[in-house]
């Protein structure tokens, strides 16, 4: 089979070399089966492959970017990107390939992979269980990594998630090369630590044809391709399916990049912020205890707490802090997430304190572990609320639209990805994240969700006047639209119980996955222990 893939690449090379110099290789000539424009070079390359398979009676079906699926009555499927890096080819940038993988049911079933740089002639090959090779020499990913020296390829196109640009500022070096197959092969040969493809627009995420071959090559080289949740990525052989991913040399690289479990500070000291609920009776004493435990560490105190302590301070939303220590309960911690993008460690000085990492009688041990870096980061999704294109806020727990008057019912129409979900009279509707599942959402009868289930949210009616109206689990990638059907009957939008915004009757609000995330520090407490201790036993 590898000889066949090599011969196909040879024929494609001959065909594209016949395109006259000075012509526009990237000229769009039609629309491909994947819904994207097809260029001249793509179509010539694909036609060459199809003609070769037909002429040689090669027992392969074909799934390709331009033509879609071709059933030749075979068991195996050639997953083909005839030209990966079309824009590079059009601009005469020598960084584009033909990418081919032989699969059956899904990407993870790939048995052969072949990628050739069509300008340099470099060939990457892999056969399942037999290793990966570059120009006949076995390759492998980096054997170790330095979190302060990470070098990565990043997708930085117009649909790139803002997280990507934040990451680019934190790591040692980054490149955006415009050819996913070669960028992943760079990870496989140990040139870089990882390749992040993270689009905030699902339709611009990666397709199986783009990475089926490079995925097998990377895995045979000792690396892995992860979903955003840290699970090994698999993709169906379907052009409509798309995904974000992180191709990495190791799970350590994934944890470092996505969860912030290692610093990118090049040896600089960590800057701590201290924020508190100043209504707590002994907050000054508790804050002083934290300061004493920090010792010689650099810290900044929030201005309101500082005034109470007779010190100089800076408002939380203006702090340049790496980690913010929050003294209070869950409400205080949520308020902090609205004012900083730093990592947050909560010390429970409030009520339940489900989101906090340390109890108030365990401050010394908690701060000691924090200073040593012996903690993990829980990366939690947020809900972005918009109206007419204007961002109203991000919610870590929940976003809720409800009547602005007690005991005055309102009529709502709710859509999920523009499909009508329900029309009902109720006090309101709430969308909750996995983090918020243990809060107000729980009291509405929605299920408690393990935070590892980070790709689902709960959509719940509030006191609905319809017996069949029940909470519903929806994908976190879905767009939820709540339409207020009663003109002149306003509602309130409440974000995390912190911010209230009047929403006029007859208007709509949209709720979707935010490009921002909350980063909560955990000291290793088991989620189910916390549920039992804080939600079952103590309440």
XYZ file of C-alpha atoms in Angstrom:
539
model
C 0.000 0.000 0.000
C 2.836 2.428 0.783
C 4.196 1.978 -2.750
C 0.764 2.905 -4.138
C 0.610 6.082 -2.024
C 4.102 7.015 -3.160
C 3.161 6.480 -6.810
C 0.050 8.632 -6.368
C 2.166 11.442 -4.918
C 4.550 11.147 -7.871
C 1.674 11.560 -10.325
C 0.262 14.551 -8.446
C 3.684 16.201 -8.446
C 3.935 15.793 -12.227
C 0.426 17.169 -12.735
C 0.812 20.330 -10.645
C 4.232 21.020 -12.167
C 2.445 21.356 -15.501
C 0.434 24.337 -14.269
C 1.926 27.247 -16.256
C 4.182 29.611 -14.360
C 2.506 32.908 -13.651
C -0.969 31.351 -13.531
C -3.040 31.683 -10.403
C -2.805 28.276 -8.737
C -5.139 29.470 -6.024
C -7.867 30.635 -8.411
C -11.264 29.495 -7.124
C -12.998 27.473 -9.835
C -15.905 25.797 -8.005
C -17.324 24.900 -4.591
C -16.046 21.719 -2.932
C -18.086 18.990 -1.233
C -16.973 20.338 2.140
C -18.633 23.684 1.420
C -15.391 25.600 0.831
C -14.120 27.015 -2.471
C -12.036 24.709 -4.687
C -8.898 26.130 -6.259
C -7.259 25.166 -9.536
C -4.355 23.321 -7.906
C -6.674 21.408 -5.545
C -8.856 20.155 -8.395
C -5.939 19.159 -10.602
C -4.354 17.220 -7.733
C -7.614 15.481 -6.806
C -8.445 14.525 -10.392
C -4.982 13.017 -10.744
C -5.533 10.818 -7.693
C -8.967 9.674 -8.875
C -7.672 8.857 -12.360
C -4.775 6.853 -10.929
C -7.043 4.802 -8.663
C -9.431 4.076 -11.545
C -6.696 3.253 -14.061
C -4.771 0.955 -11.707
C -7.896 -0.617 -10.132
C -6.623 0.322 -6.688
C -9.023 -1.153 -4.077
C -9.783 2.114 -2.297
C -12.838 4.274 -1.821
C -12.017 7.965 -1.577
C -13.014 10.732 0.817
C -11.643 14.015 -0.497
C -12.003 17.718 0.128
C -13.384 18.637 -3.285
C -15.419 15.695 -4.583
C -16.556 14.256 -1.262
C -17.031 10.483 -0.970
C -16.393 8.167 -3.922
C -17.594 4.589 -3.445
C -15.455 2.167 -5.436
C -16.843 -0.888 -3.645
C -13.730 -1.330 -1.487
C -13.359 -1.860 2.269
C -10.650 0.723 2.845
C -11.026 4.477 2.345
C -8.330 6.848 1.130
C -8.796 9.980 3.254
C -7.292 12.589 0.962
C -6.348 16.234 1.132
C -5.019 16.698 -2.400
C -3.270 19.946 -1.445
C -2.952 20.960 2.190
C -1.743 24.548 2.310
C -3.397 25.786 -0.880
C -2.814 29.418 0.023
C 0.888 28.740 0.490
C 0.977 27.127 -2.968
C -0.748 30.155 -4.497
C 1.796 32.464 -2.859
C 4.775 30.269 -3.857
C 5.558 29.542 -0.214
C 7.251 26.088 -0.195
C 5.074 24.668 2.573
C 2.228 22.578 1.156
C 1.573 18.873 0.830
C -0.450 16.001 -0.467
C -1.844 14.196 2.585
C -3.199 10.623 2.393
C -4.359 8.128 5.011
C -5.922 4.690 4.558
C -8.743 4.211 7.083
C -11.898 2.180 7.619
C -14.456 3.327 10.184
C -12.821 6.440 11.640
C -9.586 8.380 11.840
C -8.287 6.220 14.698
C -8.549 3.155 12.445
C -5.921 4.528 10.039
C -3.384 1.893 8.969
C -1.194 3.832 6.523
C -0.227 7.489 6.269
C 1.775 9.354 3.648
C 2.542 13.081 3.426
C 4.857 14.791 0.937
C 5.987 18.392 0.846
C 5.351 19.063 -2.841
C 8.239 21.534 -3.135
C 11.052 20.068 -1.014
C 10.092 16.437 -1.652
C 10.315 15.534 2.052
C 8.241 12.401 2.745
C 6.610 11.459 6.036
C 5.315 7.891 6.320
C 3.754 5.701 8.962
C 2.236 2.243 9.147
C 0.238 1.431 12.246
C 2.394 -0.291 14.836
C 5.615 0.146 12.842
C 6.753 3.681 13.658
C 6.990 6.950 11.747
C 9.635 7.984 9.235
C 10.964 11.112 7.511
C 12.824 10.372 4.267
C 13.400 6.813 5.445
C 14.757 7.751 8.889
C 12.729 6.943 11.975
C 11.459 9.985 13.860
C 10.095 10.616 17.350
C 8.682 13.465 19.385
C 10.696 15.364 21.970
C 11.606 13.115 24.862
C 11.090 15.834 27.473
C 9.848 19.397 27.619
C 10.711 22.619 29.397
C 7.590 24.663 30.244
C 9.631 27.857 30.013
C 10.958 26.989 26.539
C 7.811 25.785 24.753
C 7.820 26.216 20.987
C 4.563 25.628 19.154
C 2.729 25.954 15.893
C -0.549 27.853 16.360
C -3.534 28.394 14.106
C -3.838 32.181 14.094
C -6.316 32.787 11.282
C -9.290 35.115 11.423
C -11.384 32.580 13.367
C -8.690 31.774 15.929
C -9.896 31.583 19.512
C -8.567 34.519 21.602
C -6.944 31.928 23.878
C -4.473 31.283 21.051
C -3.197 34.850 21.070
C -2.908 34.808 24.868
C -0.883 31.611 24.590
C 1.400 33.127 21.951
C 2.375 35.820 24.446
C 3.211 33.289 27.164
C 5.237 30.614 25.391
C 8.826 30.945 24.239
C 8.115 30.942 20.473
C 5.249 30.329 18.077
C 4.712 29.955 14.342
C 1.615 29.917 12.139
C 2.518 28.109 8.918
C -0.821 27.502 7.183
C -0.403 23.765 6.588
C -1.777 21.552 9.356
C -0.278 18.311 8.035
C 3.287 19.659 8.088
C 2.776 21.495 11.368
C 1.740 18.228 13.015
C 4.674 16.434 11.398
C 6.958 19.046 12.986
C 5.709 17.786 16.348
C 6.290 14.186 15.236
C 9.926 14.813 14.305
C 10.653 16.659 17.567
C 11.084 20.120 16.049
C 8.333 21.720 18.172
C 6.407 20.764 21.298
C 2.874 21.053 19.920
C 0.395 22.393 17.411
C -2.826 24.062 18.604
C -5.831 24.311 16.290
C -8.454 26.268 18.232
C -11.156 28.107 16.317
C -14.017 29.961 17.963
C -16.075 29.236 14.824
C -17.000 25.560 14.449
C -17.215 25.781 10.656
C -13.568 26.873 10.516
C -12.256 24.056 12.703
C -10.302 21.106 11.307
C -11.727 18.302 9.124
C -10.683 14.655 9.104
C -9.135 14.973 5.637
C -6.754 17.628 6.992
C -5.198 15.532 9.758
C -5.953 11.813 9.284
C -2.469 11.119 7.886
C -0.533 13.428 10.217
C -2.440 12.059 13.213
C -1.185 8.512 12.540
C 2.347 9.800 11.886
C 2.351 11.718 15.176
C 0.982 8.791 17.179
C 3.536 6.417 15.641
C 6.229 8.950 16.625
C 5.105 8.771 20.266
C 2.884 11.841 20.424
C -0.863 12.292 20.748
C -3.708 14.404 19.387
C -6.034 15.626 22.130
C -9.488 17.144 22.240
C -9.871 20.363 24.207
C -10.948 18.180 27.160
C -7.703 16.197 27.075
C -9.033 12.986 25.527
C -7.441 11.304 22.486
C -9.112 12.708 19.380
C -11.068 10.514 16.991
C -13.068 11.794 14.043
C -15.656 10.087 11.834
C -14.973 9.903 8.113
C -17.419 12.721 7.490
C -16.679 16.084 5.879
C -19.384 17.779 7.967
C -17.637 16.931 11.227
C -15.032 19.353 12.554
C -12.959 19.638 15.675
C -10.435 21.712 17.584
C -7.399 19.881 18.914
C -3.937 20.055 20.412
C -1.274 17.846 18.846
C 1.416 17.394 21.486
C 4.591 15.519 22.238
C 3.135 14.421 25.585
C 0.256 14.838 28.024
C 2.543 17.117 30.033
C 2.553 19.561 27.136
C -1.249 19.448 26.974
C -1.547 20.103 30.716
C 0.962 22.921 30.490
C -0.753 24.634 27.551
C -4.442 24.084 28.297
C -4.600 23.882 32.080
C -1.794 26.221 33.037
C -0.291 23.602 35.327
C 3.196 24.889 34.625
C 4.345 28.483 34.466
C 5.698 30.327 31.451
C 7.461 32.895 33.615
C 11.119 32.244 32.639
C 12.067 32.113 36.325
C 10.249 35.272 37.413
C 8.582 35.218 40.808
C 4.844 34.686 40.944
C 2.806 37.789 41.774
C -0.095 37.186 44.148
C -3.241 39.235 44.562
C -5.437 39.182 47.681
C -9.163 39.855 47.351
C -11.835 39.470 50.024
C -15.427 39.887 51.061
C -14.916 42.809 53.435
C -18.224 42.089 55.171
C -16.681 39.049 56.890
C -16.268 39.944 60.581
C -12.635 38.798 60.971
C -11.489 39.438 57.404
C -8.545 41.638 58.508
C -7.153 38.869 60.710
C -7.638 36.253 57.991
C -5.996 38.477 55.374
C -3.040 39.129 57.681
C -2.644 35.390 58.196
C -2.462 34.907 54.437
C 0.123 37.697 54.137
C 2.225 36.142 56.926
C 2.115 32.765 55.156
C 3.203 34.356 51.868
C 6.333 35.619 53.588
C 8.724 37.174 51.090
C 6.445 36.545 48.088
C 5.314 39.580 46.096
C 1.645 40.405 46.713
C -0.930 43.111 45.970
C -4.018 43.799 48.092
C -7.363 44.808 46.609
C -8.064 48.450 47.384
C -11.217 47.835 49.445
C -9.496 45.285 51.683
C -6.384 47.451 51.845
C -8.394 50.422 53.100
C -9.831 48.241 55.856
C -6.294 47.198 56.834
C -4.835 50.701 56.612
C -2.620 49.822 53.646
C -2.143 50.844 50.024
C -4.023 48.759 47.493
C -5.047 48.378 43.860
C -8.523 47.455 42.528
C -8.693 43.811 41.483
C -9.570 44.695 37.884
C -6.296 46.656 37.605
C -4.022 44.153 39.328
C -1.093 42.591 37.462
C -1.294 39.311 39.367
C -0.592 35.714 38.329
C -2.649 34.157 41.125
C -5.432 35.831 43.112
C -6.199 34.491 46.600
C -9.880 35.036 47.351
C -11.171 35.170 50.938
C -14.898 34.482 51.119
C -17.497 32.112 49.769
C -18.578 31.138 46.281
C -20.170 34.526 45.640
C -16.912 36.322 46.375
C -15.004 33.921 44.143
C -17.461 34.462 41.298
C -17.169 38.206 41.718
C -13.409 37.846 41.428
C -13.711 35.969 38.119
C -15.583 38.974 36.713
C -12.654 41.240 37.511
C -9.541 39.227 36.669
C -8.316 36.581 34.229
C -5.675 35.368 36.694
C -5.697 31.924 38.279
C -7.836 31.941 41.428
C -7.463 30.102 44.718
C -10.406 30.393 47.080
C -10.136 30.237 50.876
C -13.550 29.456 52.298
C -14.583 32.179 54.696
C -18.234 32.152 53.681
C -20.996 29.559 53.608
C -20.773 26.453 51.428
C -17.585 27.392 49.591
C -17.992 24.662 47.007
C -15.583 26.312 44.568
C -12.910 27.165 47.132
C -9.728 25.104 47.447
C -8.861 25.645 51.116
C -10.860 25.813 54.367
C -10.045 28.707 56.691
C -8.491 26.456 59.338
C -6.073 25.041 56.762
C -4.630 28.296 55.434
C -0.986 27.571 56.329
C -0.924 24.266 54.465
C -2.843 25.733 51.507
C -0.500 28.696 51.048
C 2.524 26.419 51.442
C 1.272 24.148 48.634
C 0.479 27.201 46.533
C 4.019 28.582 46.902
C 5.513 25.194 46.015
C 3.317 24.922 42.917
C 1.755 21.709 44.232
C -1.719 22.263 42.843
C -3.737 21.711 39.685
C -5.727 24.105 37.549
C -9.358 23.393 36.701
C -10.114 25.156 33.422
C -13.816 26.012 33.446
C -15.917 27.190 30.516
C -17.867 30.451 30.580
C -21.105 31.587 28.954
C -20.904 34.720 26.842
C -24.106 36.765 26.796
C -24.730 39.121 23.875
C -27.553 41.275 22.578
C -27.507 42.732 19.073
C -23.808 41.934 18.850
C -22.955 43.727 22.111
C -21.276 41.646 24.812
C -23.172 41.958 28.092
C -20.894 39.727 30.135
C -19.405 36.288 30.767
C -20.792 33.834 33.318
C -18.765 31.146 35.076
C -21.817 29.703 36.858
C -24.986 30.700 35.040
C -26.775 33.330 33.021
C -30.453 33.828 33.737
C -33.297 35.850 32.216
C -36.310 36.260 34.506
C -39.219 38.546 35.201
C -38.401 41.929 36.701
C -41.484 41.824 38.944
C -42.326 39.329 41.676
C -45.083 36.862 40.719
C -45.441 38.358 37.210
C -45.100 35.612 34.625
C -43.492 36.205 31.232
C -43.713 34.441 27.869
C -40.513 33.118 26.287
C -39.467 31.454 23.061
C -36.191 29.528 23.314
C -34.014 28.381 20.419
C -31.052 26.000 20.360
C -28.802 26.709 17.359
C -31.704 28.562 15.702
C -34.036 25.543 16.082
C -37.117 26.212 18.208
C -36.834 24.347 21.514
C -39.889 25.578 23.364
C -42.406 28.365 23.768
C -43.597 28.668 27.343
C -44.795 31.006 30.051
C -42.495 31.024 33.049
C -40.656 33.196 35.537
C -37.582 32.835 33.383
C -34.882 30.613 31.868
C -31.372 29.762 33.010
C -28.320 28.400 31.190
C -25.793 26.856 33.559
C -22.245 25.650 33.018
C -20.797 22.502 34.546
C -19.408 24.735 37.313
C -22.848 26.192 38.032
C -24.503 22.778 38.169
C -23.940 22.685 41.945
C -25.563 26.074 42.494
C -28.875 27.674 41.432
C -29.237 25.170 38.593
C -29.360 22.315 41.110
C -32.219 23.990 42.969
C -34.201 24.102 39.704
C -33.995 20.327 39.399
C -31.173 20.170 36.840
C -28.543 17.452 37.324
C -25.229 17.918 39.099
C -22.498 17.629 36.495
C -18.983 16.324 37.006
C -16.707 19.231 35.880
C -14.839 16.817 33.620
C -17.968 16.896 31.437
C -16.938 20.251 30.026
C -18.789 20.049 26.716
C -22.352 20.174 28.071
C -24.531 22.755 29.808
C -27.988 22.757 31.412
C -30.891 24.806 30.057
C -33.573 25.107 32.736
C -36.979 26.824 32.928
C -37.806 28.698 36.123
C -41.321 27.979 37.439
C -42.628 27.125 33.973
C -46.406 27.078 33.492
C -46.193 23.859 31.485
C -45.961 20.446 33.123
C -43.730 19.007 30.398
C -41.158 21.794 30.673
C -38.035 20.261 32.192
C -34.287 21.016 32.316
C -32.395 19.946 29.204
C -28.721 19.141 28.638
C -27.317 20.985 25.604
C -23.835 21.066 24.015
C -21.649 23.882 25.266
C -20.951 24.656 21.597
C -24.632 25.441 20.985
C -26.041 28.948 20.689
C -29.048 29.530 22.949
C -31.421 32.347 22.036
C -34.036 33.529 24.533
C -36.747 35.710 23.048
C -39.024 37.786 25.284
C -42.452 37.602 23.666
C -44.284 40.247 25.678
C -43.612 43.831 24.505
C -43.369 46.403 27.293
C -42.875 43.580 29.827
C -39.221 43.777 30.769
C -37.001 41.095 32.280
C -33.716 41.054 34.138
C -30.577 39.363 32.900
C -28.580 38.139 35.910
C -25.007 36.935 35.376
C -23.542 34.770 38.155
C -25.782 36.529 40.662
C -23.431 39.509 40.350
C -24.627 41.710 37.493
C -28.220 42.662 36.659
C -29.162 44.146 33.281
C -32.644 45.156 32.149
C -33.772 43.359 28.976
C -36.642 45.031 27.159
C -39.767 43.057 26.343
C -39.888 41.877 22.728
C -36.099 41.600 22.419
C -33.687 38.653 22.368
C -30.494 37.664 24.141
C -27.983 35.084 22.923
C -25.875 32.802 25.075
C -22.884 30.884 23.714
C -19.471 29.557 24.680
C -17.155 32.386 25.664
C -13.596 32.527 24.342
C -12.559 33.153 27.958
C -12.203 30.520 30.667
C -12.094 30.505 34.424
C -8.977 28.966 35.978
C -9.656 27.652 39.472
C -6.856 26.271 41.613
C -7.542 22.908 43.230
C -5.554 21.205 45.982
C -6.565 17.727 44.859
C -9.954 17.445 46.582
C -12.190 14.814 45.015
C -15.315 16.250 43.365
C -17.586 13.562 44.783
C -16.202 14.053 48.281
C -17.081 17.744 47.964
C -20.589 16.934 46.748
C -21.104 14.598 49.695
C -19.582 16.905 52.305
C -20.902 20.273 51.127
C -24.170 19.478 49.357
C -25.441 16.325 51.022
C -24.149 16.187 54.604
C -23.851 19.880 55.469
C -27.123 21.181 53.997
